Amino acid sequence: METTSTLEKTLRLLALTLVVIFFMFPIVWIFLMSFQTNETILRIPPQVIFEPTLSNYTALITGKLTSAAGTLDIAFMKNLGNSVFLSVTSVALALVLGVPAAYAFARHKFKGSEDIAFTLLSFRFAPPLLVLLPLTQYFQWLGLANTYIGLIWVYQLICLPLILWIVRGYFEDISADVEYAYRIAGHSWFATFRRIALPLAGPGIAAAGLLAFIFAWNNFVFALVLASADKQPVTVGALAFVTSSGIQYGQIAAAIVLSVTPTLALALYAQRYLVEGLSLGAVKG
Amino acid sequence: MTTLQLENIVKRYKNHTVLDNLSLDVKDGETLVLFGPSGAGKTVLLRLVAGVIDPEEGRILIGGEDMTDVDAEHRGIGMAFQNFALFPHMDAFENIATPLEAKRSSADAIKAGVHRVAKLLKIDHVLTHRPKALSNGQKQRTALARALAGSPPLLLLDDPLRNVDAKLRFEMRLELPRVLAAQGATVVYVTQDYKEAMALGDRIAVMSDGRIRQIGTPEDIYNAPADIDIARLFGDPTINLLDVTPNAEVDGVSVLLSDVRIVLPGIPANTAGKSCVIGLRPEALRFVPAGTPGAIPVSVEAETPLNEKTVTLALTVRGREILVSRPAGTPGPASGSAHIAVDCASAFLFDKETGALIARHGSHTGTQGEAA
């Protein structure tokens, strides 16, 4: 009995270690690459021991990339700013639109409500490339191409269904009696929404917002087609490192580290809310 | 205090009719108990009155005013839910304060109001606790306090004692009349427990399948149940129900039990020959010495002491089971064969086909019909 459980523990630990190495290795490698020059990165065989340099980061932050072929301007910091601006405003707009909609879908079964909710979800199924071409046309006609408003609008395709469907589930988990009790006590439906439904679904809303933020942040193809250099987020901006004189692996690695940091920090910070949100359903009442 | 009238209420869910043309009149200051099995439509009825669901047809009048299309928050009702429905993110004080906040009372008035009901329900020491930190009994009292806090003229209590343990339920059953009297509200109380219904109701409305089967004082319902189902629901141990075929007599009819003829005076003679069911409350039967006129021979099968009473299971000559109840401590029958006497005045006769009570001429309500 004792031996089998010890054996089981060892095997489980081994399996977990393998999984962690498998998933973490690329991240660790990128992190190491970001402190190396292109020459040390491209050494064969690759070596873990090297002389760290901050040149990649300084190049990104100053916006001047010096390579063998000359000096190149890169707009990485501008891209990073665009990413933050686009993601934050998109998620904010999606929350403003999506949370009341989720509440309506959760609490009021009206004719066609399921169809509308499903249609909104189906935006997530469609491959973005399918809609991109007509969308580009429309945006040119409407004058929305290469504008922040246009991009934020398109980002709703990513954020809104996500927030709508996750938050709807949380609203449905709140016992209707709790809301009825507040109504009967003499409060309007809006006060009930604000004082009862919103606080109780709070962790769920935070989780949905975080997830939507990550998806918006990681979006590549919409911004690639619909925005020019000065409006592009980091995902697209990283393409600038593929230069005529070669690929700047060091800078790409540094750019990845910098662009992953905000979402990682946010996820770590919001972790407790996510856990709280998941356990809320278990202790109703 | 106020009145409540429901006029021809119909409520359907999809194709299922939950309330079928139901009308009900609750008097000023009365406590009306809605009693019935689950699925009878009691909770739906309460929610219609509260205004959180709407009827398909019919009108709801509170204090004579048509409230059918009025939103829940403007009906001036207090309601306690079976599952308490406390606000988990607020402490007990904030929970109880919600009806007072809605009235835009001053902070002092809210404080005074909360402490008044908290004291009444003996929860003033846990007001700073969140619902999670309250015991079941305290949760139930907090929910009740919240319903009472706004001093609503109409109070709806949806089986508030359902989710608390037996001891607490017993305590609250004794305490609730005092609390409700202090409040002075008109009360509609839903329960599935007949003892609770008898203890709390000025009147009881017995519901099943979306209709009110009988409405009356607890004594009325116990002493003259409208049909077999109602007779079975009230009383512990359950009423004895035996198939009989009455014979016409000079005054009323007679039935045979253990081949002994028992005369039921006042029963219309046209029931003779029909399939009927005789209902005998266990406490309307008593053991008598052999040779007593009209005594029914039985064989004693088992005795069960239940605190204040002892219940005996006996078999008639024809092998039918009969329960006899007597106050604890009184001498019981010798084991084996015994004789029981029937109090004919408190026996019920039901039509077997329709289940309806067959009325007697004159007033023949039982003499021993105290709530058990």
XYZ file of C-alpha atoms in Angstrom:
657
model
C 0.000 0.000 0.000
C 2.705 2.372 1.164
C 5.034 1.465 -1.700
C 2.411 1.803 -4.438
C 1.421 5.241 -3.232
C 5.049 6.335 -3.152
C 5.567 4.947 -6.630
C 2.417 6.702 -7.791
C 3.608 9.964 -6.284
C 6.982 9.683 -7.985
C 5.444 8.916 -11.352
C 2.994 11.750 -10.994
C 5.787 14.161 -10.090
C 7.785 12.972 -13.084
C 4.832 13.440 -15.430
C 4.132 16.901 -14.064
C 7.780 17.877 -14.427
C 7.772 16.758 -18.050
C 4.618 18.735 -18.784
C 5.971 21.857 -17.093
C 9.267 21.594 -18.984
C 7.407 21.064 -22.250
C 5.320 24.194 -21.800
C 7.782 26.404 -19.996
C 10.882 25.724 -22.083
C 9.983 27.997 -25.026
C 9.222 30.841 -22.627
C 12.477 30.370 -20.737
C 14.400 30.116 -24.015
C 12.820 33.316 -25.342
C 13.653 35.014 -22.063
C 17.286 33.945 -22.406
C 17.367 34.955 -26.072
C 16.239 38.453 -25.232
C 19.542 39.038 -23.441
C 21.703 37.831 -26.329
C 22.943 39.283 -29.571
C 22.042 37.683 -32.861
C 25.533 36.145 -33.105
C 25.315 34.327 -29.774
C 21.776 33.164 -30.526
C 22.771 31.656 -33.857
C 25.813 29.809 -32.512
C 25.941 26.123 -33.341
C 25.643 24.241 -31.095
C 23.478 26.575 -28.959
C 24.870 27.360 -25.522
C 23.153 28.254 -22.326
C 26.138 30.202 -21.027
C 26.564 33.625 -22.591
C 27.379 37.198 -21.716
C 24.047 38.947 -21.153
C 23.402 42.195 -22.929
C 20.642 44.756 -22.628
C 21.160 46.014 -26.176
C 17.928 44.433 -27.419
C 15.896 46.236 -24.819
C 17.638 49.567 -25.332
C 17.053 49.255 -29.069
C 13.368 48.656 -28.508
C 12.952 51.448 -26.012
C 14.944 54.059 -27.934
C 13.387 52.933 -31.213
C 16.721 52.767 -33.017
C 17.802 49.411 -34.362
C 21.424 49.271 -35.436
C 22.347 46.351 -37.617
C 25.073 45.475 -40.072
C 23.084 47.117 -42.872
C 22.619 50.404 -41.042
C 20.157 52.032 -38.635
C 16.487 51.208 -38.729
C 13.610 52.998 -36.995
C 11.265 50.728 -35.116
C 8.019 51.813 -33.525
C 7.877 49.136 -30.877
C 6.993 51.426 -27.968
C 4.259 52.990 -30.081
C 2.984 49.490 -30.918
C 2.960 48.568 -27.241
C 0.984 51.717 -26.494
C -1.455 50.831 -29.271
C -1.890 47.345 -27.851
C -2.684 48.698 -24.396
C -5.049 51.336 -25.760
C -6.878 49.007 -28.157
C -7.242 46.162 -25.669
C -8.337 48.312 -22.751
C -10.903 50.332 -24.699
C -12.206 47.246 -26.531
C -12.721 45.330 -23.292
C -14.267 48.381 -21.618
C -16.721 48.823 -24.470
C -17.474 45.099 -24.543
C -18.176 45.169 -20.800
C -20.476 48.179 -21.107
C -22.391 46.500 -23.917
C -22.022 42.859 -22.934
C -22.804 42.794 -19.213
C -26.307 44.330 -19.469
C -26.957 42.142 -22.515
C -25.807 39.052 -20.617
C -28.171 39.997 -17.789
C -31.056 40.383 -20.213
C -30.328 37.011 -21.812
C -29.987 35.339 -18.403
C -33.120 36.752 -16.805
C -35.600 37.417 -19.584
C -36.539 34.675 -21.958
C -38.077 36.600 -24.832
C -38.949 35.401 -28.294
C -35.784 34.767 -30.243
C -33.482 35.469 -27.281
C -31.653 32.175 -27.695
C -31.214 32.827 -31.412
C -29.777 36.277 -30.848
C -27.426 35.014 -28.152
C -26.283 32.191 -30.384
C -25.757 34.491 -33.352
C -23.499 36.647 -31.193
C -21.563 33.566 -30.138
C -21.230 32.429 -33.738
C -18.986 35.451 -34.413
C -16.395 33.431 -32.540
C -16.785 30.429 -34.840
C -16.263 32.237 -38.130
C -12.625 32.362 -39.234
C -11.588 36.041 -39.231
C -10.201 35.698 -42.758
C -13.717 34.954 -43.967
C -14.993 38.381 -42.981
C -11.800 40.368 -43.486
C -12.078 41.071 -47.184
C -15.622 42.478 -47.181
C -14.850 44.215 -43.906
C -11.877 45.997 -45.470
C -14.159 47.193 -48.287
C -16.809 48.434 -45.913
C -14.274 50.157 -43.719
C -12.831 51.995 -46.700
C -16.301 53.224 -47.691
C -17.133 54.230 -44.138
C -13.779 55.891 -43.569
C -13.076 53.550 -40.665
C -10.015 51.910 -42.156
C -6.895 52.694 -40.198
C -8.755 54.360 -37.302
C -8.788 53.374 -33.638
C -12.601 53.446 -33.667
C -12.696 51.000 -36.545
C -10.271 48.633 -34.823
C -12.118 48.799 -31.501
C -15.317 48.049 -33.375
C -13.804 44.986 -35.035
C -12.316 43.870 -31.711
C -15.889 43.570 -30.441
C -16.110 40.449 -32.598
C -13.553 38.969 -30.250
C -14.533 40.473 -26.886
C -18.304 40.790 -26.930
C -19.306 37.127 -27.464
C -16.783 36.028 -24.871
C -18.030 38.424 -22.215
C -21.665 37.855 -23.096
C -21.516 34.092 -22.744
C -19.295 33.868 -19.685
C -21.121 36.574 -17.740
C -24.517 35.194 -18.718
C -23.589 31.937 -17.012
C -22.691 33.778 -13.834
C -25.953 35.720 -13.843
C -27.881 32.489 -14.341
C -26.120 31.034 -11.320
C -27.507 33.745 -9.055
C -30.716 32.463 -7.509
C -33.637 34.392 -8.966
C -35.170 34.458 -5.486
C -32.329 36.648 -4.238
C -33.206 39.240 -6.870
C -36.925 38.840 -6.252
C -36.315 39.439 -2.555
C -34.634 42.753 -3.352
C -37.411 43.781 -5.736
C -40.112 42.924 -3.200
C -38.223 44.905 -0.554
C -39.078 47.915 -2.708
C -36.196 48.422 -5.129
C -36.428 49.009 -8.879
C -35.123 46.447 -11.371
C -32.186 48.695 -12.138
C -31.243 49.001 -8.469
C -31.517 45.200 -8.256
C -29.192 44.836 -11.226
C -26.689 47.285 -9.765
C -26.774 46.319 -6.084
C -27.432 42.555 -6.296
C -26.681 41.058 -9.704
C -23.505 43.039 -10.501
C -21.708 42.476 -7.170
C -22.623 38.783 -7.109
C -21.448 38.254 -10.692
C -18.391 40.465 -10.063
C -15.778 37.700 -10.052
C -17.286 36.273 -13.233
C -17.234 39.666 -14.914
C -13.589 40.124 -13.911
C -12.709 36.700 -15.295
C -14.525 37.358 -18.568
C -12.900 40.791 -18.872
C -9.462 39.316 -18.332
C -10.009 36.591 -20.886
C -11.335 39.101 -23.416
C -8.310 41.309 -22.747
C -5.928 38.441 -23.475
C -7.756 37.548 -26.680
C -7.807 41.176 -27.823
C -4.137 41.588 -26.960
C -3.172 38.480 -28.911
C -5.150 39.416 -32.011
C -3.030 39.603 -35.113
C -4.957 39.335 -38.336
C -7.534 42.135 -37.885
C -4.898 44.684 -37.017
C -2.572 43.439 -39.784
C -5.128 44.142 -42.472
C -7.100 47.047 -41.068
C -4.375 49.223 -39.551
C -1.240 50.876 -40.844
C 2.019 51.108 -38.920
C 1.084 53.913 -36.534
C -2.104 52.148 -35.298
C -0.687 48.619 -35.132
C -0.399 46.634 -31.892
C 2.737 44.689 -30.879
C 1.563 41.458 -32.472
C 1.805 43.078 -35.888
C 4.649 45.426 -34.974
C 6.945 42.477 -34.299
C 6.996 41.855 -38.052
C 9.247 44.889 -38.401
C 12.115 42.818 -37.045
C 12.101 40.703 -40.154
C 14.381 43.034 -42.066
C 16.077 42.841 -45.441
C 19.347 42.114 -43.699
C 17.978 39.217 -41.681
C 15.760 38.391 -38.762
C 16.559 40.218 -35.514
C 16.000 37.293 -33.124
C 17.298 39.154 -30.104
C 14.920 42.051 -30.543
C 12.008 39.747 -31.326
C 12.676 37.887 -28.099
C 12.882 41.114 -26.127
C 9.705 42.372 -27.793
C 7.910 39.148 -26.869
C 9.046 39.397 -23.257
C 7.846 42.987 -23.044
C 4.521 42.284 -24.718
C 3.760 39.186 -22.646
C 4.493 40.942 -19.357
C 1.252 43.024 -19.072
C -1.089 40.070 -19.681
C 0.957 37.838 -17.422
C 0.909 40.410 -14.620
C -2.825 40.893 -15.065
C -3.492 37.153 -15.003
C -1.430 36.690 -11.863
C -3.188 39.590 -10.172
C -6.657 38.405 -11.181
C -6.007 34.789 -10.286
C -7.674 35.030 -6.894
C -10.763 36.582 -8.470
C -10.881 33.766 -10.986
C -10.771 31.147 -8.245
C -13.329 33.059 -6.187
C -15.524 33.314 -9.245
C -15.386 29.618 -9.907
C -16.233 28.666 -6.328
C -19.128 31.106 -6.035
C -21.524 28.735 -7.745
C -20.775 26.014 -5.214
C -21.983 27.947 -2.181
C -25.241 29.455 -3.224
C -27.527 31.369 -1.006
C -53.150 45.447 7.773
C -54.868 45.062 4.500
C -57.015 42.682 2.517
C -56.058 40.467 -0.388
C -58.377 39.271 -3.107
C -57.543 36.969 -5.961
C -60.156 36.813 -8.699
C -60.198 33.967 -11.223
C -56.432 33.641 -11.429
C -55.085 31.456 -14.227
C -51.367 30.727 -14.550
C -49.898 28.475 -17.211
C -46.377 27.353 -17.992
C -46.256 26.224 -21.604
C -49.225 23.836 -21.781
C -49.328 23.069 -18.090
C -51.960 24.910 -16.061
C -50.501 25.606 -12.637
C -53.361 27.674 -11.252
C -56.788 26.984 -12.612
C -59.306 29.794 -12.227
C -58.456 30.309 -8.588
C -60.194 32.817 -6.366
C -59.280 33.607 -2.794
C -60.237 36.197 -0.229
C -57.939 37.024 2.680
C -59.472 39.197 5.375
C -57.920 42.164 7.116
C -55.421 41.023 9.752
C -56.012 37.358 9.106
C -53.379 34.632 8.867
C -54.336 32.401 5.973
C -52.370 29.196 5.537
C -52.003 27.732 2.066
C -51.587 24.044 2.652
C -51.010 21.315 0.113
C -48.541 18.854 -1.357
C -45.606 20.097 -3.432
C -46.649 20.953 -6.966
C -50.032 22.178 -5.792
C -49.239 25.727 -6.925
C -48.812 27.347 -3.509
C -45.480 28.989 -4.245
C -46.633 30.150 -7.674
C -49.661 31.735 -6.051
C -47.459 33.560 -3.552
C -45.176 34.829 -6.312
C -48.145 36.111 -8.256
C -49.230 38.086 -5.221
C -45.689 39.372 -4.718
C -45.607 40.491 -8.341
C -42.499 38.672 -9.501
C -44.545 36.639 -11.985
C -47.704 37.640 -13.816
C -50.950 35.703 -14.198
C -52.377 34.914 -17.642
C -55.856 35.807 -16.468
C -57.517 37.233 -13.392
C -57.014 40.113 -11.010
C -55.059 40.615 -7.805
C -56.405 43.202 -5.386
C -54.493 44.360 -2.338
C -56.456 46.570 0.034
C -59.148 46.749 -2.635
C -56.724 48.206 -5.176
C -56.031 46.403 -8.437
C -52.354 45.451 -8.300
C -52.303 42.984 -11.220
C -50.043 45.165 -13.380
C -48.150 46.899 -10.593
C -44.422 46.149 -10.259
C -43.267 44.121 -7.255
C -41.497 47.057 -5.612
C -44.689 49.140 -5.482
C -46.952 46.522 -3.895
C -45.844 47.110 -0.320
C -45.339 43.462 0.504
C -42.923 41.630 2.766
C -41.891 38.144 1.736
C -39.777 35.382 3.238
C -38.523 32.658 0.945
C -38.218 28.964 1.614
C -34.520 29.040 0.681
C -34.049 32.282 2.663
C -32.732 34.170 -0.412
C -30.407 36.302 1.700
C -28.015 38.654 -0.082
C -24.674 36.854 0.350
C -22.561 39.990 -0.072
C -24.314 41.922 2.697
C -24.207 41.302 6.450
C -27.377 40.512 8.404
C -27.925 44.182 9.286
C -27.722 45.279 5.637
C -29.971 42.400 4.622
C -32.654 43.403 7.077
C -32.224 47.090 6.211
C -33.037 46.686 2.505
C -36.807 47.351 2.768
C -36.113 50.412 4.929
C -33.522 51.741 2.483
C -36.070 51.459 -0.288
C -38.319 53.761 1.687
C -35.479 56.284 1.880
C -35.609 56.249 5.660
C -32.959 58.189 7.572
C -29.931 56.310 8.893
C -31.313 56.523 12.431
C -34.717 55.228 11.382
C -33.064 52.327 9.546
C -31.015 51.471 12.593
C -34.044 51.612 14.861
C -36.127 49.570 12.443
C -33.515 46.851 12.045
C -32.973 46.580 15.790
C -36.707 46.369 16.418
C -37.179 43.263 14.252
C -33.792 41.810 15.207
C -34.824 41.941 18.843
C -38.239 40.481 18.061
C -36.550 37.536 16.342
C -33.625 37.341 18.776
C -30.844 37.851 16.262
C -29.508 41.218 17.483
C -26.182 39.573 18.391
C -25.386 38.392 14.853
C -26.216 41.511 12.863
C -22.625 42.008 11.718
C -22.356 38.487 10.292
C -22.562 37.654 6.632
C -25.127 34.971 5.710
C -22.275 32.480 5.255
C -21.426 32.808 8.950
C -24.992 32.337 10.177
C -26.507 29.038 11.301
C -29.542 27.772 9.445
C -31.872 28.962 12.187
C -30.262 32.410 12.199
C -30.499 32.608 8.423
C -34.164 31.789 8.603
C -34.718 34.433 11.298
C -32.755 36.992 9.288
C -34.912 36.275 6.246
C -38.011 36.655 8.380
C -36.680 39.866 9.922
C -36.047 41.273 6.452
C -39.619 40.522 5.463
C -40.921 42.225 8.609
C -38.556 45.211 8.665
C -40.538 47.450 6.363
C -43.713 46.839 8.428
C -45.560 45.690 5.301
C -49.346 45.466 5.619
C -49.253 42.167 3.727
C -46.763 39.473 4.599
C -46.076 36.436 2.423
C -44.241 33.553 4.053
C -43.220 30.764 1.694
C -42.670 27.709 3.866
C -40.127 29.567 6.022
C -39.606 26.626 8.368
C -39.000 24.057 5.629
C -35.223 24.226 5.678
C -34.627 24.281 9.422
C -34.291 21.234 11.640
C -37.183 19.733 13.594
C -36.300 21.300 16.939
C -36.023 24.802 15.495
C -39.224 24.299 13.558
C -41.026 23.397 16.745
C -39.646 26.470 18.534
C -40.562 28.770 15.679
C -44.033 27.285 15.413
C -44.630 28.432 18.971
C -42.895 31.765 18.481
C -44.302 32.820 15.115
C -47.845 33.659 16.302
C -46.341 36.121 18.816
C -44.090 37.668 16.158
C -46.906 37.938 13.627
C -49.250 39.408 16.221
C -46.627 42.028 17.134
C -46.400 42.897 13.458
C -50.147 43.189 12.999
C -50.033 42.301 9.322
C -52.276 40.262 7.091
C -50.357 37.051 6.460
C -50.396 34.413 3.754
C -48.397 31.437 4.948
C -47.422 28.492 2.767
C -46.634 25.135 4.316
C -46.663 21.397 3.667
C -46.820 20.569 7.362
C -50.362 20.127 8.624
C -49.338 20.784 12.232
C -47.874 24.119 11.204
C -51.053 24.880 9.292
C -53.228 24.059 12.289
C -51.012 25.977 14.705
C -50.680 29.191 12.704
C -53.742 29.545 10.518
C -56.846 31.526 11.340
C -58.064 29.791 8.233
C -56.535 27.102 6.066
C -56.901 26.838 2.304
C -56.138 23.290 1.173
C -54.686 23.295 -2.343
C -53.974 20.567 -4.841
C -53.502 20.604 -8.603
C -53.842 24.362 -8.831
C -57.202 24.563 -7.111
C -58.402 25.285 -3.628
C -60.104 22.108 -2.424
C -61.374 23.413 0.883
C -61.081 26.580 2.876
C -62.031 26.990 6.514
C -60.834 27.192 10.087
C -58.466 24.432 11.252
C -61.387 22.917 13.221
C -63.635 22.916 10.138
C -61.046 21.102 8.079
C -60.215 18.584 10.761
C -63.814 17.883 11.704
C -65.392 18.054 8.269
C -62.778 17.312 5.601
C -64.291 17.908 2.173
C -62.844 14.738 0.705
C -60.740 11.663 1.395
C -57.461 13.325 0.401
C -57.926 16.166 2.848
C -58.941 13.758 5.613
C -55.748 11.819 4.947
C -53.535 14.945 4.994
C -54.687 16.183 8.407
C -54.053 14.060 11.448
C -51.284 11.944 12.882
C -51.517 8.999 12.845
C -53.401 9.051 9.558
C -57.143 8.527 9.554
C -58.374 4.930 9.096
C -60.066 4.571 5.720
C -62.032 1.372 5.165
C -64.175 0.373 2.189
C -67.804 -0.196 3.189
C -71.191 -0.587 1.568
C -73.869 1.073 3.720
C -77.297 -0.454 4.385
C -80.394 1.707 4.851
C -81.607 2.126 8.436
C -84.488 3.961 10.065
C -82.192 6.876 10.896
C -79.298 7.060 8.467
C -77.336 4.037 7.345
C -75.302 1.240 8.868
C -71.996 -0.327 7.886
C -70.330 -3.573 8.891
C -66.969 -3.680 10.651
C -65.748 -7.082 11.792
C -69.300 -8.183 10.965
C -70.629 -5.810 13.653
C -73.301 -3.383 12.533
C -72.454 0.284 13.156
C -75.197 2.846 12.684
C -74.223 6.225 11.224
C -77.083 8.591 12.013
C -77.968 11.437 9.685
C -76.446 9.941 6.506
C -78.886 10.176 3.578
C -80.471 6.818 2.859
C -79.719 7.051 -0.872
C -76.116 6.090 -0.142
C -77.255 2.573 0.716
C -75.697 0.027 -1.617
C -73.101 2.462 -2.970
C -69.340 1.915 -2.633
C -68.246 4.144 0.210
C -65.241 4.676 2.454
C -65.610 5.148 6.174
C -63.087 7.460 7.831
C -62.295 6.876 11.504
C -59.790 9.087 13.306
C -57.502 6.888 15.443
C -58.351 9.062 18.452
C -62.092 8.558 17.869
C -61.633 4.866 18.610
C -61.126 3.369 22.036
C -60.631 -0.056 23.558
C -63.567 -1.353 25.562
C -64.194 -4.563 27.518
C -65.694 -7.469 25.611
C -69.460 -7.494 25.716
C -69.877 -3.730 25.418
C -72.798 -3.112 23.002
C -71.544 -2.325 19.476
C -67.939 -3.238 20.280
C -65.883 -4.501 17.350
C -63.654 -7.516 17.915
C -60.089 -7.039 16.696
C -56.723 -8.658 17.164
C -53.907 -6.490 18.435
C -50.823 -6.553 16.190
C -48.412 -3.904 17.479
C -48.151 -1.001 19.865
C -46.091 2.143 19.218
C -45.603 4.673 22.022
C -45.299 8.240 20.596
C -44.539 10.455 23.601
C -47.950 11.868 24.447
C -49.903 9.057 22.880
C -49.738 5.366 22.147
C -50.814 4.006 18.779
C -52.032 0.438 18.400
C -52.218 -1.403 15.108
C -55.125 -3.835 15.156
C -56.742 -6.151 12.605
C -60.466 -6.582 12.139
C -61.996 -10.030 11.741
C -61.770 -9.568 7.976
C -58.066 -8.724 8.242
C -58.325 -4.944 7.687
C -55.818 -2.743 9.483
C -57.042 -0.190 12.005
C -54.987 2.295 14.015
C -56.201 3.200 17.493
C -54.667 6.073 19.402
C -54.967 6.702 23.146
C -53.279 9.119 25.544
C -50.006 7.752 26.853
C -50.251 6.143 30.298
C -53.837 4.976 29.929
C -54.252 1.208 30.117
C -53.988 -0.592 26.797
C -55.621 -3.730 25.519
C -54.403 -7.164 26.491
C -52.373 -8.635 23.669
C -54.266 -10.910 21.338
C -57.931 -10.204 20.916
C -59.580 -6.981 22.057
C -62.655 -4.892 21.368
C -62.967 -1.325 20.165
C -65.870 1.074 20.260
C -66.506 3.575 17.469
C -67.662 7.109 18.194
C -70.308 7.182 15.468
C -70.736 10.940 15.621
C -67.122 11.553 14.566
C -67.003 8.949 11.796
C -66.905 10.264 8.225
C -68.456 8.638 5.221
C -67.005 9.378 1.782
C -68.242 8.481 -1.662
C -65.613 6.054 -2.935
C -65.950 7.139 -6.544
C -65.690 10.919 -6.124
C -63.916 10.970 -2.792
C -66.343 13.633 -1.539
C -67.612 13.745 2.032
C -71.231 12.638 2.371
C -72.881 15.315 4.461
C -75.159 14.475 7.348
C -78.463 15.964 8.207
C -78.173 18.506 10.982
C -74.855 19.410 12.553
C -72.896 16.290 13.255
C -69.350 17.483 13.602
C -67.249 15.351 15.866
C -66.916 15.936 19.557
C -63.351 14.742 19.866
C -61.959 16.713 16.974
C -59.143 18.504 18.727
C -56.041 19.167 16.682
C -53.621 16.351 17.273
